[in-house]
Amino acid sequence: MRFHHLDLNLLVALDVLLEEQNITRAAERLHMTQSATSGVLGRLRSFFEDELLVQVGRKMQPTPYALELATPVREVLLTIRSSITAKPVFDPTSSKRHFRLVASDYLISVLFARVIQQIHQQAPSITFEMLSPGDNTSELLTRGEIDLMIVPERYLQEGHPSQLLFEEQHVCVVWQDNPQVGDSLTLEQYMQMGHISVGFGRNRHLSIEDWFMSQYGFNRRLEVITNDFNTLPQLLVGTQRIATMHRRLAELYAQYLPLRILPTPVKIPAMREFMHWHRSMDGDPMHRWLRERIGGIIHSLDQQPEQQPAPLRQVG
C-alpha cells in the first residue's frame, strides 16, 4: 500500500529502526537480512530527505527530525492495527487474542488470579502475559506495546483513557505472637517499630514514604525492603516488625499465616487503582469486553462477605 509515494510497509521498519537504533537488532525483529534493512533505511532517508539515523561512535542516534517522526509514525501504526485490521464482529468463546497486561503481584493475587480463572471459562483460547511494573511501563503504554495496565492514580498518563477499578485502604499487619503490639497502635509506637516495605525500580520507590514525610516530617524505620508485595506478610512471621499493606492482600494472607491485622494509627489516604490503556484500543470490542469482565469481577468480589481466617493447626 502506498500513500503519497510512500510504501506504508516502510513505516513499520521505520518504527522498529527508531526504537532499536541498531541495524542488526532491527533486522532480527523485521525478519530481514542486515543488508536488506540497510536498504530500507536508505529508501526512508530518500523519502524524508533526512538521515534519520546517524552513526555516532558505535551507536546510531536519531536526528531531530526522526525524533519528531517517532510518535506520529507509532500512532499511525496503532490506528491501523486497532481500526483497520481489527475484526468488527467478535466472539470471545472462539477468540485467540493474546493480552499483555501490567499489574503488580498484589493485583495478581487479589484480582487477576480470579479474572484469568473466570475468563478461561468464558473464552478458553484467550491467553495472557503478565508484566511487572517497571521504570519503562509508561513508555510501553505510550508505544502501544501493552494492552492494559492497572496502576494507582498518580501513574496515569494524560491523553489516554482510564477507568477507576476500585479503592484500597491500608492496614497494619504484625505476627500474631508479637508481644509488643496489642489491639491498637499509637503513632509513636508505629514509628518506633522496625518496618518491612516494598521498593520498586532503580530508585527503589517506596509507596507511602513520601506521604509520611510530607505529613509528619520523618520516615519510617525500614529494616527490610523487599521487591514484591507477596513477601511482606511472609517476612513478618516470627519477628517484632510491622508492615503497612493493602487491606485485600492482608486479609488474604491472614487466612493462611499467623498474622494480626490492625488499623493504621493515622488515616492514610485511600489508594485508587485504575485500568489504563492506549487510546487506540478504546473502541476495540475484545478490549472493551476484557475491561468489562475485570470490572465485574472486582465488583462481585467486593460484594462477598468477609472470609474468616482459617484456624491454625496445633503442632506437637
JSON list of N, CA, C and O in Angstrom, two decimals, residues 164-198:
[
{"chain": "A", "resi": 164, "resn": "LEU", "atom": "N", "xyz": [-11.67, 4.06, 36.85]},
{"chain": "A", "resi": 164, "resn": "LEU", "atom": "CA", "xyz": [-11.47, 3.67, 38.24]},
{"chain": "A", "resi": 164, "resn": "LEU", "atom": "C", "xyz": [-11.94, 2.23, 38.43]},
{"chain": "A", "resi": 164, "resn": "LEU", "atom": "O", "xyz": [-13.07, 1.89, 38.08]},
{"chain": "A", "resi": 165, "resn": "LEU", "atom": "N", "xyz": [-11.07, 1.41, 38.97]},
{"chain": "A", "resi": 165, "resn": "LEU", "atom": "CA", "xyz": [-11.40, 0.00, 39.18]},
{"chain": "A", "resi": 165, "resn": "LEU", "atom": "C", "xyz": [-11.87, -0.23, 40.62]},
{"chain": "A", "resi": 165, "resn": "LEU", "atom": "O", "xyz": [-12.90, -0.84, 40.87]},
{"chain": "A", "resi": 166, "resn": "PHE", "atom": "N", "xyz": [-11.09, 0.23, 41.60]},
{"chain": "A", "resi": 166, "resn": "PHE", "atom": "CA", "xyz": [-11.51, 0.13, 43.00]},
{"chain": "A", "resi": 166, "resn": "PHE", "atom": "C", "xyz": [-10.63, 1.02, 43.85]},
{"chain": "A", "resi": 166, "resn": "PHE", "atom": "O", "xyz": [-9.59, 1.52, 43.39]},
{"chain": "A", "resi": 167, "resn": "GLU", "atom": "N", "xyz": [-11.06, 1.25, 45.08]},
{"chain": "A", "resi": 167, "resn": "GLU", "atom": "CA", "xyz": [-10.26, 1.95, 46.06]},
{"chain": "A", "resi": 167, "resn": "GLU", "atom": "C", "xyz": [-9.77, 0.96, 47.10]},
{"chain": "A", "resi": 167, "resn": "GLU", "atom": "O", "xyz": [-10.49, 0.02, 47.45]},
{"chain": "A", "resi": 168, "resn": "GLU", "atom": "N", "xyz": [-8.57, 1.18, 47.59]},
{"chain": "A", "resi": 168, "resn": "GLU", "atom": "CA", "xyz": [-7.96, 0.26, 48.55]},
{"chain": "A", "resi": 168, "resn": "GLU", "atom": "C", "xyz": [-7.47, 1.02, 49.77]},
{"chain": "A", "resi": 168, "resn": "GLU", "atom": "O", "xyz": [-6.86, 2.09, 49.66]},
{"chain": "A", "resi": 169, "resn": "GLN", "atom": "N", "xyz": [-7.78, 0.46, 50.94]},
{"chain": "A", "resi": 169, "resn": "GLN", "atom": "CA", "xyz": [-7.31, 1.04, 52.20]},
{"chain": "A", "resi": 169, "resn": "GLN", "atom": "C", "xyz": [-6.04, 0.32, 52.65]},
{"chain": "A", "resi": 169, "resn": "GLN", "atom": "O", "xyz": [-5.77, -0.81, 52.26]},
{"chain": "A", "resi": 170, "resn": "HIS", "atom": "N", "xyz": [-5.28, 0.99, 53.50]},
{"chain": "A", "resi": 170, "resn": "HIS", "atom": "CA", "xyz": [-4.09, 0.39, 54.10]},
{"chain": "A", "resi": 170, "resn": "HIS", "atom": "C", "xyz": [-4.41, -0.09, 55.51]},
{"chain": "A", "resi": 170, "resn": "HIS", "atom": "O", "xyz": [-5.21, 0.53, 56.22]},
{"chain": "A", "resi": 171, "resn": "VAL", "atom": "N", "xyz": [-3.75, -1.16, 55.91]},
{"chain": "A", "resi": 171, "resn": "VAL", "atom": "CA", "xyz": [-3.84, -1.67, 57.28]},
{"chain": "A", "resi": 171, "resn": "VAL", "atom": "C", "xyz": [-2.45, -2.02, 57.76]},
{"chain": "A", "resi": 171, "resn": "VAL", "atom": "O", "xyz": [-1.51, -2.13, 56.97]},
{"chain": "A", "resi": 172, "resn": "CYS", "atom": "N", "xyz": [-2.31, -2.18, 59.05]},
{"chain": "A", "resi": 172, "resn": "CYS", "atom": "CA", "xyz": [-1.04, -2.64, 59.63]},
{"chain": "A", "resi": 172, "resn": "CYS", "atom": "C", "xyz": [-1.14, -4.14, 59.91]},
{"chain": "A", "resi": 172, "resn": "CYS", "atom": "O", "xyz": [-2.19, -4.64, 60.31]},
{"chain": "A", "resi": 173, "resn": "VAL", "atom": "N", "xyz": [-0.03, -4.83, 59.70]},
{"chain": "A", "resi": 173, "resn": "VAL", "atom": "CA", "xyz": [-0.01, -6.28, 59.91]},
{"chain": "A", "resi": 173, "resn": "VAL", "atom": "C", "xyz": [1.21, -6.63, 60.75]},
{"chain": "A", "resi": 173, "resn": "VAL", "atom": "O", "xyz": [2.32, -6.13, 60.50]},
{"chain": "A", "resi": 174, "resn": "VAL", "atom": "N", "xyz": [1.01, -7.48, 61.75]},
{"chain": "A", "resi": 174, "resn": "VAL", "atom": "CA", "xyz": [2.10, -7.97, 62.59]},
{"chain": "A", "resi": 174, "resn": "VAL", "atom": "C", "xyz": [1.95, -9.48, 62.77]},
{"chain": "A", "resi": 174, "resn": "VAL", "atom": "O", "xyz": [0.88, -10.05, 62.51]},
{"chain": "A", "resi": 175, "resn": "TRP", "atom": "N", "xyz": [3.01, -10.09, 63.22]},
{"chain": "A", "resi": 175, "resn": "TRP", "atom": "CA", "xyz": [2.97, -11.51, 63.57]},
{"chain": "A", "resi": 175, "resn": "TRP", "atom": "C", "xyz": [1.99, -11.71, 64.73]},
{"chain": "A", "resi": 175, "resn": "TRP", "atom": "O", "xyz": [1.91, -10.88, 65.65]},
{"chain": "A", "resi": 176, "resn": "GLN", "atom": "N", "xyz": [1.25, -12.74, 64.69]},
{"chain": "A", "resi": 176, "resn": "GLN", "atom": "CA", "xyz": [0.22, -13.00, 65.70]},
{"chain": "A", "resi": 176, "resn": "GLN", "atom": "C", "xyz": [0.76, -13.01, 67.11]},
{"chain": "A", "resi": 176, "resn": "GLN", "atom": "O", "xyz": [0.09, -12.57, 68.06]},
{"chain": "A", "resi": 177, "resn": "ASP", "atom": "N", "xyz": [1.98, -13.51, 67.30]},
{"chain": "A", "resi": 177, "resn": "ASP", "atom": "CA", "xyz": [2.56, -13.64, 68.63]},
{"chain": "A", "resi": 177, "resn": "ASP", "atom": "C", "xyz": [3.52, -12.50, 68.96]},
{"chain": "A", "resi": 177, "resn": "ASP", "atom": "O", "xyz": [4.37, -12.64, 69.85]},
{"chain": "A", "resi": 178, "resn": "ASN", "atom": "N", "xyz": [3.43, -11.40, 68.25]},
{"chain": "A", "resi": 178, "resn": "ASN", "atom": "CA", "xyz": [4.27, -10.24, 68.55]},
{"chain": "A", "resi": 178, "resn": "ASN", "atom": "C", "xyz": [3.87, -9.68, 69.92]},
{"chain": "A", "resi": 178, "resn": "ASN", "atom": "O", "xyz": [2.75, -9.16, 70.08]},
{"chain": "A", "resi": 179, "resn": "PRO", "atom": "N", "xyz": [4.76, -9.76, 70.93]},
{"chain": "A", "resi": 179, "resn": "PRO", "atom": "CA", "xyz": [4.38, -9.36, 72.28]},
{"chain": "A", "resi": 179, "resn": "PRO", "atom": "C", "xyz": [4.32, -7.85, 72.48]},
{"chain": "A", "resi": 179, "resn": "PRO", "atom": "O", "xyz": [3.80, -7.38, 73.49]},
{"chain": "A", "resi": 180, "resn": "GLN", "atom": "N", "xyz": [4.85, -7.07, 71.50]},
{"chain": "A", "resi": 180, "resn": "GLN", "atom": "CA", "xyz": [4.93, -5.63, 71.69]},
{"chain": "A", "resi": 180, "resn": "GLN", "atom": "C", "xyz": [3.67, -4.89, 71.23]},
{"chain": "A", "resi": 180, "resn": "GLN", "atom": "O", "xyz": [3.54, -3.70, 71.47]},
{"chain": "A", "resi": 181, "resn": "VAL", "atom": "N", "xyz": [2.77, -5.61, 70.58]},
{"chain": "A", "resi": 181, "resn": "VAL", "atom": "CA", "xyz": [1.62, -4.95, 69.97]},
{"chain": "A", "resi": 181, "resn": "VAL", "atom": "C", "xyz": [0.33, -5.52, 70.54]},
{"chain": "A", "resi": 181, "resn": "VAL", "atom": "O", "xyz": [0.14, -6.73, 70.60]},
{"chain": "A", "resi": 182, "resn": "GLY", "atom": "N", "xyz": [-0.57, -4.62, 70.98]},
{"chain": "A", "resi": 182, "resn": "GLY", "atom": "CA", "xyz": [-1.87, -5.04, 71.47]},
{"chain": "A", "resi": 182, "resn": "GLY", "atom": "C", "xyz": [-2.90, -4.96, 70.37]},
{"chain": "A", "resi": 182, "resn": "GLY", "atom": "O", "xyz": [-2.64, -5.29, 69.21]},
{"chain": "A", "resi": 183, "resn": "ASP", "atom": "N", "xyz": [-4.08, -4.48, 70.72]},
{"chain": "A", "resi": 183, "resn": "ASP", "atom": "CA", "xyz": [-5.17, -4.41, 69.76]},
{"chain": "A", "resi": 183, "resn": "ASP", "atom": "C", "xyz": [-5.18, -3.12, 68.95]},
{"chain": "A", "resi": 183, "resn": "ASP", "atom": "O", "xyz": [-6.00, -2.97, 68.04]},
{"chain": "A", "resi": 184, "resn": "SER", "atom": "N", "xyz": [-4.31, -2.19, 69.30]},
{"chain": "A", "resi": 184, "resn": "SER", "atom": "CA", "xyz": [-4.25, -0.93, 68.57]},
{"chain": "A", "resi": 184, "resn": "SER", "atom": "C", "xyz": [-2.83, -0.39, 68.61]},
{"chain": "A", "resi": 184, "resn": "SER", "atom": "O", "xyz": [-1.99, -0.88, 69.37]},
{"chain": "A", "resi": 185, "resn": "LEU", "atom": "N", "xyz": [-2.57, 0.64, 67.79]},
{"chain": "A", "resi": 185, "resn": "LEU", "atom": "CA", "xyz": [-1.25, 1.23, 67.70]},
{"chain": "A", "resi": 185, "resn": "LEU", "atom": "C", "xyz": [-1.34, 2.74, 67.85]},
{"chain": "A", "resi": 185, "resn": "LEU", "atom": "O", "xyz": [-2.26, 3.36, 67.30]},
{"chain": "A", "resi": 186, "resn": "THR", "atom": "N", "xyz": [-0.41, 3.33, 68.58]},
{"chain": "A", "resi": 186, "resn": "THR", "atom": "CA", "xyz": [-0.27, 4.78, 68.57]},
{"chain": "A", "resi": 186, "resn": "THR", "atom": "C", "xyz": [0.74, 5.13, 67.47]},
{"chain": "A", "resi": 186, "resn": "THR", "atom": "O", "xyz": [1.54, 4.29, 67.03]},
{"chain": "A", "resi": 187, "resn": "LEU", "atom": "N", "xyz": [0.70, 6.37, 67.03]},
{"chain": "A", "resi": 187, "resn": "LEU", "atom": "CA", "xyz": [1.66, 6.80, 66.01]},
{"chain": "A", "resi": 187, "resn": "LEU", "atom": "C", "xyz": [3.08, 6.69, 66.54]},
{"chain": "A", "resi": 187, "resn": "LEU", "atom": "O", "xyz": [4.00, 6.27, 65.82]},
{"chain": "A", "resi": 188, "resn": "GLU", "atom": "N", "xyz": [3.29, 7.02, 67.81]},
{"chain": "A", "resi": 188, "resn": "GLU", "atom": "CA", "xyz": [4.63, 6.94, 68.38]},
{"chain": "A", "resi": 188, "resn": "GLU", "atom": "C", "xyz": [5.14, 5.49, 68.38]},
{"chain": "A", "resi": 188, "resn": "GLU", "atom": "O", "xyz": [6.29, 5.23, 68.02]},
{"chain": "A", "resi": 189, "resn": "GLN", "atom": "N", "xyz": [4.28, 4.57, 68.76]},
{"chain": "A", "resi": 189, "resn": "GLN", "atom": "CA", "xyz": [4.66, 3.16, 68.76]},
{"chain": "A", "resi": 189, "resn": "GLN", "atom": "C", "xyz": [4.95, 2.68, 67.33]},
{"chain": "A", "resi": 189, "resn": "GLN", "atom": "O", "xyz": [5.92, 1.96, 67.08]},
{"chain": "A", "resi": 190, "resn": "TYR", "atom": "N", "xyz": [4.11, 3.11, 66.40]},
{"chain": "A", "resi": 190, "resn": "TYR", "atom": "CA", "xyz": [4.27, 2.74, 65.00]},
{"chain": "A", "resi": 190, "resn": "TYR", "atom": "C", "xyz": [5.61, 3.20, 64.46]},
{"chain": "A", "resi": 190, "resn": "TYR", "atom": "O", "xyz": [6.31, 2.44, 63.77]},
{"chain": "A", "resi": 191, "resn": "MET", "atom": "N", "xyz": [5.98, 4.43, 64.77]},
{"chain": "A", "resi": 191, "resn": "MET", "atom": "CA", "xyz": [7.23, 4.97, 64.23]},
{"chain": "A", "resi": 191, "resn": "MET", "atom": "C", "xyz": [8.46, 4.37, 64.91]},
{"chain": "A", "resi": 191, "resn": "MET", "atom": "O", "xyz": [9.55, 4.37, 64.33]},
{"chain": "A", "resi": 192, "resn": "GLN", "atom": "N", "xyz": [8.31, 3.85, 66.12]},
{"chain": "A", "resi": 192, "resn": "GLN", "atom": "CA", "xyz": [9.45, 3.25, 66.81]},
{"chain": "A", "resi": 192, "resn": "GLN", "atom": "C", "xyz": [9.73, 1.82, 66.35]},
{"chain": "A", "resi": 192, "resn": "GLN", "atom": "O", "xyz": [10.84, 1.31, 66.55]},
{"chain": "A", "resi": 193, "resn": "MET", "atom": "N", "xyz": [8.75, 1.19, 65.73]},
{"chain": "A", "resi": 193, "resn": "MET", "atom": "CA", "xyz": [8.91, -0.21, 65.33]},
{"chain": "A", "resi": 193, "resn": "MET", "atom": "C", "xyz": [9.74, -0.32, 64.06]},
{"chain": "A", "resi": 193, "resn": "MET", "atom": "O", "xyz": [9.83, 0.61, 63.26]},
{"chain": "A", "resi": 194, "resn": "GLY", "atom": "N", "xyz": [10.34, -1.49, 63.88]},
{"chain": "A", "resi": 194, "resn": "GLY", "atom": "CA", "xyz": [11.02, -1.78, 62.62]},
{"chain": "A", "resi": 194, "resn": "GLY", "atom": "C", "xyz": [9.99, -2.16, 61.57]},
{"chain": "A", "resi": 194, "resn": "GLY", "atom": "O", "xyz": [9.04, -2.91, 61.84]},
{"chain": "A", "resi": 195, "resn": "HIS", "atom": "N", "xyz": [10.16, -1.64, 60.35]},
{"chain": "A", "resi": 195, "resn": "HIS", "atom": "CA", "xyz": [9.17, -1.83, 59.30]},
{"chain": "A", "resi": 195, "resn": "HIS", "atom": "C", "xyz": [9.72, -2.67, 58.15]},
{"chain": "A", "resi": 195, "resn": "HIS", "atom": "O", "xyz": [10.93, -2.66, 57.88]},
{"chain": "A", "resi": 196, "resn": "ILE", "atom": "N", "xyz": [8.80, -3.36, 57.49]},
{"chain": "A", "resi": 196, "resn": "ILE", "atom": "CA", "xyz": [9.10, -4.07, 56.25]},
{"chain": "A", "resi": 196, "resn": "ILE", "atom": "C", "xyz": [8.32, -3.36, 55.15]},
{"chain": "A", "resi": 196, "resn": "ILE", "atom": "O", "xyz": [7.12, -3.10, 55.29]},
{"chain": "A", "resi": 197, "resn": "SER", "atom": "N", "xyz": [9.01, -3.03, 54.06]},
{"chain": "A", "resi": 197, "resn": "SER", "atom": "CA", "xyz": [8.35, -2.28, 53.00]},
{"chain": "A", "resi": 197, "resn": "SER", "atom": "C", "xyz": [8.75, -2.86, 51.64]},
{"chain": "A", "resi": 197, "resn": "SER", "atom": "O", "xyz": [9.60, -3.75, 51.55]},
{"chain": "A", "resi": 198, "resn": "VAL", "atom": "N", "xyz": [8.12, -2.34, 50.60]},
{"chain": "A", "resi": 198, "resn": "VAL", "atom": "CA", "xyz": [8.37, -2.78, 49.23]},
{"chain": "A", "resi": 198, "resn": "VAL", "atom": "C", "xyz": [8.99, -1.63, 48.46]},
{"chain": "A", "resi": 198, "resn": "VAL", "atom": "O", "xyz": [8.54, -0.49, 48.56]}
]
